Coordinates of C-alpha atoms and ligand atoms in Angstrom, one line a residue:
M1 CA 27.5 -30.0 -10.4
T2 CA 25.8 -26.6 -10.8
E3 CA 27.9 -23.6 -10.5
R4 CA 27.3 -21.1 -7.5
R5 CA 26.3 -17.7 -9.0
P6 CA 26.9 -14.3 -7.4
P7 CA 23.9 -12.8 -5.9
R8 CA 21.7 -10.8 -8.3
G9 CA 23.1 -7.1 -9.1
A10 CA 26.3 -7.8 -7.6
A11 CA 28.6 -4.8 -8.5
H12 CA 30.8 -6.4 -11.0
E13 CA 27.7 -7.7 -12.7
L14 CA 26.1 -4.4 -12.9
E15 CA 29.4 -3.0 -14.4
R16 CA 29.1 -5.1 -17.3
Y17 CA 25.9 -3.6 -18.1
A18 CA 26.4 -0.1 -17.0
G19 CA 27.2 1.3 -20.5
L20 CA 23.9 -0.1 -21.9
F21 CA 21.5 1.7 -19.3
S22 CA 19.5 4.5 -20.4
A23 CA 20.0 7.8 -18.8
R24 CA 16.7 7.5 -16.9
T25 CA 17.8 4.6 -15.1
R26 CA 20.1 7.0 -13.2
V27 CA 17.3 8.6 -11.5
M28 CA 15.0 5.4 -11.0
R29 CA 14.2 4.7 -7.5
S30 CA 13.3 1.6 -6.0
S31 CA 9.7 1.5 -4.5
A32 CA 10.3 1.5 -0.6
M33 CA 7.1 -0.7 -0.4
R34 CA 8.2 -3.2 -2.7
D35 CA 11.6 -3.6 -1.1
L36 CA 9.8 -4.0 2.3
M37 CA 7.4 -6.5 0.9
A38 CA 10.4 -9.0 0.5
V39 CA 11.2 -8.6 4.1
T40 CA 7.8 -8.4 5.6
V41 CA 6.7 -11.8 4.0
R42 CA 8.6 -13.6 6.8
P43 CA 5.9 -14.8 9.1
E44 CA 7.5 -13.5 12.3
V45 CA 7.5 -10.0 11.1
I46 CA 4.6 -7.8 12.0
S47 CA 4.2 -5.5 9.2
L48 CA 2.7 -2.1 9.6
A49 CA 4.4 -1.2 6.3
G50 CA 2.1 -2.4 3.6
G51 CA -1.0 -0.9 2.1
L52 CA -2.6 -4.1 2.1
P53 CA -6.3 -4.5 2.3
D54 CA -7.6 -7.5 4.5
T55 CA -8.5 -10.0 1.6
S56 CA -9.1 -12.7 4.2
T57 CA -12.7 -11.2 4.4
F58 CA -13.6 -12.1 0.8
D59 CA -16.0 -14.9 0.9
P60 CA -14.1 -18.2 -0.2
A61 CA -17.4 -19.8 -1.7
L62 CA -18.1 -16.8 -3.7
F63 CA -14.7 -16.6 -5.0
A64 CA -14.8 -20.3 -6.2
R65 CA -18.2 -19.6 -7.9
L66 CA -17.1 -16.5 -9.8
M67 CA -13.9 -18.5 -11.0
S68 CA -16.0 -21.5 -11.9
E69 CA -18.5 -19.5 -13.9
M70 CA -16.0 -17.5 -16.0
P71 CA -16.3 -18.2 -19.5
P72 CA -13.1 -20.0 -20.4
A73 CA -12.3 -19.2 -23.8
A74 CA -12.9 -15.6 -23.5
A75 CA -11.3 -15.3 -20.1
L76 CA -8.1 -17.0 -21.6
Q77 CA -8.2 -14.4 -24.7
Y78 CA -6.6 -11.0 -25.1
G79 CA -9.0 -8.2 -24.5
P80 CA -9.6 -4.5 -25.7
S81 CA -7.0 -2.1 -24.4
E82 CA -9.6 0.1 -23.1
G83 CA -10.9 -2.8 -20.9
L84 CA -14.0 -5.2 -21.2
V85 CA -17.2 -3.4 -21.4
G86 CA -18.6 -5.3 -18.2
V87 CA -15.6 -3.9 -16.2
R88 CA -16.2 -0.4 -17.5
E89 CA -19.7 -0.6 -16.5
A90 CA -18.8 -1.9 -13.1
I91 CA -16.4 1.1 -12.7
V92 CA -19.4 3.5 -13.7
S93 CA -21.3 2.0 -11.0
V94 CA -18.6 2.3 -8.4
M95 CA -18.2 6.0 -9.4
A96 CA -22.0 6.9 -9.2
A97 CA -21.7 5.7 -5.7
E98 CA -19.3 8.5 -5.2
D99 CA -21.8 10.8 -7.0
M100 CA -19.5 11.0 -10.2
H101 CA -21.6 10.3 -13.5
V102 CA -19.5 9.1 -16.5
D103 CA -20.0 7.4 -19.6
P104 CA -18.1 3.9 -20.0
D105 CA -16.6 5.4 -23.1
D106 CA -14.9 8.0 -20.9
V107 CA -13.1 5.1 -18.8
I108 CA -10.0 3.0 -19.6
V109 CA -9.2 0.1 -17.4
T110 CA -5.6 -0.1 -16.2
T111 CA -3.5 -2.6 -14.5
G112 CA -4.1 -1.3 -11.2
G113 CA -4.1 2.3 -9.9
Q114 CA -0.3 2.3 -10.3
Q115 CA -0.6 1.9 -13.9
A116 CA -3.0 4.8 -14.0
I117 CA -0.3 7.1 -12.4
D118 CA 2.4 5.7 -14.7
L119 CA 0.3 6.2 -18.0
V120 CA -0.4 9.7 -17.0
T121 CA 3.2 10.5 -16.4
K122 CA 4.2 8.7 -19.4
T123 CA 1.8 10.8 -21.5
L124 CA 2.5 14.0 -20.1
I125 CA 5.9 14.4 -18.7
D126 CA 9.1 15.2 -20.6
P127 CA 12.5 15.2 -18.6
G128 CA 12.6 18.2 -16.1
D129 CA 8.9 18.9 -16.4
V130 CA 7.2 19.9 -13.0
V131 CA 4.8 17.6 -11.3
I132 CA 3.2 19.0 -8.2
A133 CA 2.3 16.6 -5.5
E134 CA 1.6 16.8 -1.6
A135 CA 4.1 16.5 0.9
P136 CA 4.2 13.7 1.7
T137 CA 2.8 12.0 -1.2
Y138 CA 2.0 8.3 -2.1
P139 CA 5.4 6.5 -1.9
G140 CA 4.4 4.3 -5.0
A141 CA 4.2 7.6 -7.3
V142 CA 7.6 8.8 -6.4
P143 CA 9.5 6.1 -8.3
T144 CA 7.0 6.7 -11.1
F145 CA 7.6 10.4 -11.3
C146 CA 11.5 9.9 -11.0
S147 CA 11.5 7.3 -13.9
Y148 CA 10.3 9.9 -16.2
E149 CA 12.6 12.4 -14.8
A150 CA 9.9 14.7 -13.4
D151 CA 10.9 17.6 -11.3
V152 CA 8.6 16.9 -8.3
I153 CA 7.6 19.8 -6.2
Q154 CA 5.8 18.9 -3.0
I155 CA 3.3 21.1 -1.3
E156 CA 2.9 21.2 2.4
M157 CA -0.2 19.7 4.1
D158 CA -2.0 20.2 7.3
A159 CA -5.2 18.4 8.6
D160 CA -7.3 19.8 5.6
G161 CA -5.0 18.3 3.0
M162 CA -2.7 20.3 0.7
I163 CA -2.4 23.8 1.7
I164 CA -3.9 25.7 -1.4
S165 CA -2.3 29.0 -0.4
A166 CA 1.1 27.3 -0.6
L167 CA 0.2 25.7 -3.9
E168 CA -0.6 29.1 -5.1
E169 CA 2.7 30.6 -3.9
T170 CA 4.5 27.8 -5.7
L171 CA 2.5 28.4 -8.9
A172 CA 3.4 31.9 -8.7
R173 CA 7.1 31.3 -8.2
L174 CA 6.9 28.8 -11.1
D175 CA 5.2 31.7 -13.4
A176 CA 8.0 33.9 -12.5
E177 CA 10.6 31.3 -13.7
G178 CA 8.7 30.7 -16.9
R179 CA 7.8 27.2 -15.7
R180 CA 4.4 25.6 -15.9
P181 CA 3.5 22.4 -14.3
K182 CA 2.1 19.6 -16.3
F183 CA -0.1 18.3 -13.7
I184 CA -1.0 18.5 -10.0
Y185 CA -1.1 15.0 -8.2
T186 CA -3.5 14.7 -5.2
I187 CA -5.2 12.1 -3.2
P188 CA -8.0 14.1 -1.5
N189 CA -9.5 11.3 0.6
F190 CA -7.6 9.5 3.5
Q191 CA -4.5 10.5 1.9
N192 CA -1.7 7.9 1.5
P193 CA 0.5 8.2 3.6
A194 CA -0.9 11.0 5.8
G195 CA -4.3 9.7 6.3
V196 CA -5.8 13.3 6.0
T197 CA -8.7 14.4 3.9
M198 CA -8.9 17.6 1.7
S199 CA -11.6 20.0 3.1
L200 CA -14.4 21.0 0.8
E201 CA -13.2 24.5 0.6
R202 CA -9.8 23.4 -0.7
R203 CA -11.2 20.9 -3.2
R204 CA -13.3 23.9 -4.6
R205 CA -10.5 26.3 -4.7
L206 CA -8.2 23.7 -6.3
V207 CA -10.8 23.0 -9.0
E208 CA -10.9 26.8 -9.6
I209 CA -7.2 27.1 -9.9
A210 CA -7.1 24.3 -12.4
R211 CA -9.7 26.0 -14.5
E212 CA -8.4 29.5 -14.3
R213 CA -4.9 28.3 -15.1
E214 CA -5.9 25.4 -17.4
L215 CA -3.9 23.1 -15.3
L216 CA -4.5 19.4 -15.1
V217 CA -5.2 17.7 -11.8
L218 CA -4.7 14.2 -11.3
E219 CA -7.3 13.0 -8.6
D220 CA -6.1 9.6 -7.3
N221 CA -9.0 8.0 -5.2
P222 CA -8.4 4.4 -4.0
Y223 CA -9.8 5.2 -0.5
G224 CA -12.8 7.5 -1.0
M225 CA -15.3 4.3 -0.4
L226 CA -13.4 3.5 2.7
R227 CA -14.9 6.1 4.9
F228 CA -15.7 4.9 8.5
E229 CA -16.3 8.4 10.2
G230 CA -17.8 11.7 9.2
E231 CA -19.6 12.7 6.2
G232 CA -18.3 12.2 2.5
L233 CA -16.9 14.9 0.6
P234 CA -17.5 15.5 -3.3
T235 CA -14.6 14.5 -5.4
L236 CA -12.6 16.9 -7.6
R237 CA -14.4 15.2 -10.5
T238 CA -17.9 15.8 -9.2
I239 CA -16.9 19.5 -8.4
E240 CA -15.8 20.0 -11.8
G241 CA -18.8 18.5 -13.5
P242 CA -19.4 15.8 -15.9
T243 CA -16.9 15.3 -18.6
G244 CA -17.7 17.0 -21.9
A245 CA -20.5 19.0 -20.5
P246 CA -21.2 22.2 -22.3
G247 CA -19.4 25.0 -20.8
E248 CA -17.3 22.7 -18.6
N249 CA -13.5 22.4 -19.0
D250 CA -12.0 19.1 -18.3
F251 CA -8.9 19.4 -16.2
V252 CA -9.6 16.7 -13.7
I253 CA -8.2 13.3 -14.8
Y254 CA -9.6 10.6 -12.3
A255 CA -7.8 7.5 -11.2
G256 CA -9.6 4.9 -9.3
T257 CA -8.9 1.2 -8.3
M258 CA -10.4 -2.0 -7.3
S259 CA -7.6 -2.8 -5.0
K260 CA -8.9 -1.6 -1.7
I261 CA -12.7 -2.3 -2.4
L262 CA -12.3 -5.8 -4.0
S263 CA -8.9 -6.9 -4.3
P264 CA -5.4 -5.8 -5.3
G265 CA -4.8 -9.2 -6.7
V266 CA -7.1 -8.6 -9.5
R267 CA -4.9 -5.6 -10.6
V268 CA -7.9 -3.7 -12.1
G269 CA -7.7 0.1 -12.0
W270 CA -8.9 2.8 -14.3
L271 CA -8.6 6.3 -15.6
V272 CA -11.4 8.9 -16.5
A273 CA -9.9 11.6 -18.6
P274 CA -11.0 14.1 -21.3
R275 CA -11.3 12.2 -24.7
P276 CA -8.2 13.5 -26.4
L277 CA -6.1 12.7 -23.4
L278 CA -7.7 9.3 -23.3
A279 CA -6.7 8.5 -26.7
K280 CA -3.0 9.0 -25.8
L281 CA -3.4 7.2 -22.6
V282 CA -4.6 4.1 -24.6
L283 CA -1.8 4.3 -27.0
G284 CA 0.6 4.4 -23.8
K285 CA -1.2 1.4 -22.4
Q286 CA -1.0 -0.5 -25.6
A287 CA 2.9 -0.1 -25.7
T288 CA 3.0 -1.1 -22.2
D289 CA 0.9 -4.2 -21.8
L290 CA -1.6 -4.5 -24.7
C291 CA -4.4 -4.9 -22.2
S292 CA -5.1 -5.7 -18.5
S293 CA -5.5 -9.3 -17.6
T294 CA -8.6 -10.7 -19.1
L295 CA -8.8 -13.2 -16.7
A296 CA -8.9 -10.9 -13.9
Q297 CA -11.3 -8.6 -15.7
H298 CA -13.9 -11.3 -16.2
F299 CA -13.6 -12.1 -12.4
V300 CA -14.4 -8.5 -11.7
A301 CA -17.2 -8.1 -14.4
A302 CA -18.7 -11.3 -12.8
Y303 CA -18.5 -10.0 -9.4
F304 CA -20.2 -6.8 -10.1
A305 CA -23.1 -8.4 -12.4
S306 CA -23.9 -11.0 -9.8
T307 CA -23.3 -9.4 -6.4
D308 CA -24.2 -6.3 -4.5
W309 CA -20.6 -5.0 -3.9
R310 CA -21.6 -2.5 -1.1
P311 CA -22.0 -4.7 1.9
Y312 CA -18.4 -6.0 1.3
V313 CA -17.2 -2.7 1.4
E314 CA -19.2 -1.8 4.6
T315 CA -17.6 -4.8 6.2
L316 CA -14.2 -3.6 5.2
C317 CA -15.0 -0.1 6.7
E318 CA -16.2 -1.6 9.9
L319 CA -13.1 -3.9 10.3
Y320 CA -10.6 -0.9 9.5
H321 CA -12.7 1.4 11.9
R322 CA -11.9 -0.9 14.8
R323 CA -8.3 -1.2 13.8
R324 CA -7.9 2.3 13.4
D325 CA -9.2 2.7 17.1
V326 CA -6.7 0.0 18.2
I327 CA -3.9 1.6 16.6
L328 CA -4.6 5.1 18.0
D329 CA -4.9 3.7 21.5
A330 CA -1.6 1.7 21.1
L331 CA 0.2 5.0 19.8
A332 CA -1.0 6.9 22.7
E333 CA 0.1 4.1 25.0
N334 CA 3.5 3.5 23.4
L335 CA 5.0 6.8 21.9
P336 CA 6.6 9.6 23.6
P337 CA 5.0 13.0 24.2
E338 CA 7.3 14.2 21.4
A339 CA 5.6 12.3 18.7
T340 CA 2.7 13.3 16.9
W341 CA 0.3 11.6 14.5
T342 CA -2.8 11.9 12.4
R343 CA -6.3 10.6 13.0
P344 CA -7.8 9.4 9.8
H345 CA -11.5 9.1 9.2
G346 CA -11.0 6.3 6.7
G347 CA -8.3 4.7 4.6
L348 CA -5.5 2.7 5.6
F349 CA -2.9 4.7 7.0
I350 CA -1.5 6.9 10.0
W351 CA 1.5 9.2 9.6
V352 CA 3.6 9.3 12.7
T353 CA 6.0 12.2 13.2
L354 CA 9.0 11.8 15.5
P355 CA 11.5 14.4 16.9
D356 CA 13.7 15.5 14.1
Y357 CA 16.9 13.7 15.6
I358 CA 15.4 10.5 15.0
D359 CA 16.0 9.0 11.5
T360 CA 13.2 6.4 10.5
T361 CA 15.2 5.2 7.5
D362 CA 18.0 4.3 9.8
M363 CA 15.5 3.0 12.5
L364 CA 13.9 0.6 10.2
A365 CA 16.9 -1.8 10.2
R366 CA 16.5 -1.8 14.0
A367 CA 12.9 -2.4 13.8
L368 CA 13.3 -5.3 11.4
A369 CA 15.6 -7.0 13.7
D370 CA 12.9 -6.8 16.3
N371 CA 10.4 -8.2 13.7
V372 CA 8.2 -5.1 13.1
A373 CA 8.2 -3.0 9.9
F374 CA 6.9 0.6 8.9
V375 CA 7.2 2.6 5.7
P376 CA 10.1 5.2 6.5
G377 CA 8.9 8.8 5.8
E378 CA 11.4 9.6 3.4
A379 CA 9.8 7.2 0.6
A380 CA 7.3 9.8 0.6
F381 CA 9.3 12.5 -0.8
A382 CA 11.4 12.9 -3.8
D383 CA 13.9 15.1 -2.3
G384 CA 15.1 13.1 0.8
R385 CA 12.7 14.9 3.5
G386 CA 10.5 12.9 5.7
R387 CA 13.3 11.2 7.6
H388 CA 11.7 11.7 11.0
S389 CA 8.3 10.4 9.9
M390 CA 6.8 7.0 9.3
R391 CA 3.8 5.5 7.7
L392 CA 1.7 3.0 9.6
N393 CA -0.9 0.7 8.1
F394 CA -3.6 -0.6 10.2
S395 CA -5.8 -2.7 7.8
S396 CA -3.9 -5.9 7.4
S397 CA -2.9 -6.8 10.8
S398 CA -5.0 -8.3 13.7
D399 CA -5.8 -6.2 16.7
E400 CA -3.3 -8.2 18.8
E401 CA -0.5 -7.7 16.0
I402 CA -1.3 -4.1 15.8
R403 CA -0.8 -3.6 19.5
E404 CA 2.4 -5.6 19.5
G405 CA 3.8 -3.9 16.4
V406 CA 3.3 -0.6 18.0
R407 CA 4.7 -1.7 21.3
R408 CA 8.0 -2.7 19.6
I409 CA 8.2 0.5 17.6
G410 CA 7.6 2.4 20.9
K411 CA 10.4 0.5 22.5
I412 CA 12.7 1.4 19.8
V413 CA 11.7 5.2 19.9
A414 CA 12.2 5.3 23.5
E415 CA 15.7 3.8 23.0
Q416 CA 16.5 6.4 20.6
L417 CA 15.2 9.2 22.7
A418 CA 17.4 7.9 25.7
L419 CA 20.4 7.7 23.5
Y420 CA 19.8 11.3 22.3
D421 CA 19.3 12.4 26.0
S422 CA 22.7 10.8 27.1
L423 CA 24.6 12.2 24.2
T424 CA 23.1 15.6 24.6
G425 CA 22.7 15.7 28.5
R426 CA 19.0 16.7 27.8
R427 CA 16.6 15.9 30.5
R428 CA 13.0 14.8 29.5
Q429 CA 10.2 17.0 30.9
P430 CA 8.0 15.2 33.4
P431 CA 4.6 14.1 32.4
V432 CA 1.8 16.8 33.2
A433 CA -1.8 16.0 34.1
P434 CA -3.9 14.2 31.6
R435 CA -5.8 16.6 29.2
T436 CA -8.8 16.0 26.9
F437 CA -8.9 17.1 23.5
E438 CA -11.7 18.7 21.2
P439 CA -11.9 16.7 17.9
E440 CA -11.6 19.8 16.1
I441 CA -8.8 20.1 13.7
E442 CA -6.3 22.9 14.3
P443 CA -3.3 23.9 12.3
A444 CA 0.1 22.9 14.1
A445 CA 1.3 25.3 16.7
P446 CA 5.0 25.5 16.2
E447 CA 5.4 27.5 19.6
D448 CA 3.7 24.6 21.6
L449 CA 6.3 22.4 20.3
A450 CA 9.3 24.5 20.8
D451 CA 10.2 23.1 24.2
T452 CA 11.0 19.7 22.6
A453 CA 13.9 19.1 20.5
S454 CA 11.6 18.3 17.7
G455 CA 9.3 21.2 17.8
E456 CA 10.8 23.4 15.2
G457 CA 11.7 20.7 12.9
M458 CA 8.3 19.2 12.9
A459 CA 6.4 22.4 12.1
H460 CA 9.0 23.2 9.5
I461 CA 9.0 19.9 7.8
L462 CA 5.4 18.9 7.6
Q463 CA 2.5 21.1 9.1
L464 CA 0.4 18.2 9.9
P465 CA -1.7 18.8 13.1
R466 CA -0.5 17.9 16.6
R467 CA -1.7 14.9 18.0
G468 CA -3.9 16.6 20.8
S469 CA -5.5 18.9 18.1
L470 CA -6.6 16.0 16.1
G471 CA -8.6 14.5 19.1
G472 CA -6.3 11.4 19.5
R473 CA -7.7 9.6 22.6
R474 CA -4.6 9.9 24.7
S475 CA -4.8 8.7 28.1
R476 CA -1.8 10.7 29.3
E477 CA -0.1 13.7 27.8
A478 CA 3.5 14.9 28.8
Ligands
LIG501 C1 -2.9 6.6 -3.6 C2 -2.4 5.3 -4.3 N1 -2.5 5.3 -5.5 C3 -2.5 4.2 -6.3 C4 -2.2 3.0 -5.6 C5 -1.8 1.8 -6.4 O1 -3.0 1.0 -6.4 P1 -3.2 -0.5 -7.1 O2 -2.9 -1.5 -6.2 O3 -4.6 -0.4 -7.8 O4 -2.0 -0.5 -8.3 C6 -2.2 2.8 -4.2 C7 -1.9 1.8 -3.5 O5 -1.8 1.6 -2.4 C8 -2.3 4.2 -3.6 O6 -2.5 4.3 -2.2

């Protein structure tokens, strides 16, 4: 008879190993999204939590052909740590599509974009070193920065991305304290989780700051190709100029991934960095995994060599565009006037801000009971902020699921508001006549929000624009 074992990580089991754990494990955080994945695989759960692209759109016949044409011995063998030449050439062509012209020797293949963030952090960060990131930032980067014991300082954003004047103030404060950030981490396009895009002016200024102060910037760009509205903007990498060009300084490290334009399952990402840094990054990679999966790299190389990859990305953009519209309509229909959200022009995410007396971390348990999931905003901050916000994904659920998922979330939010009203005796404002909004982006106007219990809180915590100012197509406004 087999003995029943206590659940993994039970307290008394952990205690047995506690004395062995490194100091760094004390600051390790779990990835909220990974934890959520475990729950959201239940078929009855509508997950607006993941950052999953819709892989069901990939042609099964093409998949079968690519798999069958792979050279078995080579695909089953180790490969170079820098990555297969065919993959690095494919990466060069993807970057060229965003007007970045790099040499394959400036590229290393990583195991997804996640490893790119990990390697840069591992290479640059000693405990206590400062990393600057956006507020909110990619929830998957928070556990990475924490694992290396970075001091993460997050800079407020608005509809134009990171507020550069706030960055400059922070840099001046750090100067006064004799501290120098090791790098600035930014996702300029369709930011995860906020969905906003950094303006051209801010991109230029950020590159100028990097040059003036000789600061490294890690530009993470998984979503740049997933634009379904508006004009593309140059990457920081493009603004800075080609790597190693005479008279150019190299302060932008560029991270990309195949995850959102082909497949996250292949786990193929990449880094482009100044050569001295690249050499250290390769050493870090060797220590981690020797090389990224050769099997997956052969798949990627064969895909790019035998197919035009752009029509597939266009198909994805069309699909996500429609789903973005579906979720915006559903939010307008189901969330109360106190809520605000962003209106992305690409990518996979919308950031919703609720009144500050609603705690989305607590609310998640209630949502899971109703079989709907989102990423609580707290996961996007290293310091516990964000507890009245949530990230919603619109790429991986059907239109119907999106509508139903948002309806369930709306119902739970309404319950929370009613509870708050009954506890505080607050009376909700009656709806006013419907208004239409200009699509121009304006900064948040705290005074406009002050008559709601959430107003000051929202403006203080996250200066993302109000729903109305972002041109959300609301059929009613209260
Ligand atoms: C901003 C950002 N960086 C990196 C990653 C990790 O990508 P990958 O799946 O290639 O590891 C993601 C994934 O969602 C992301 O949103």
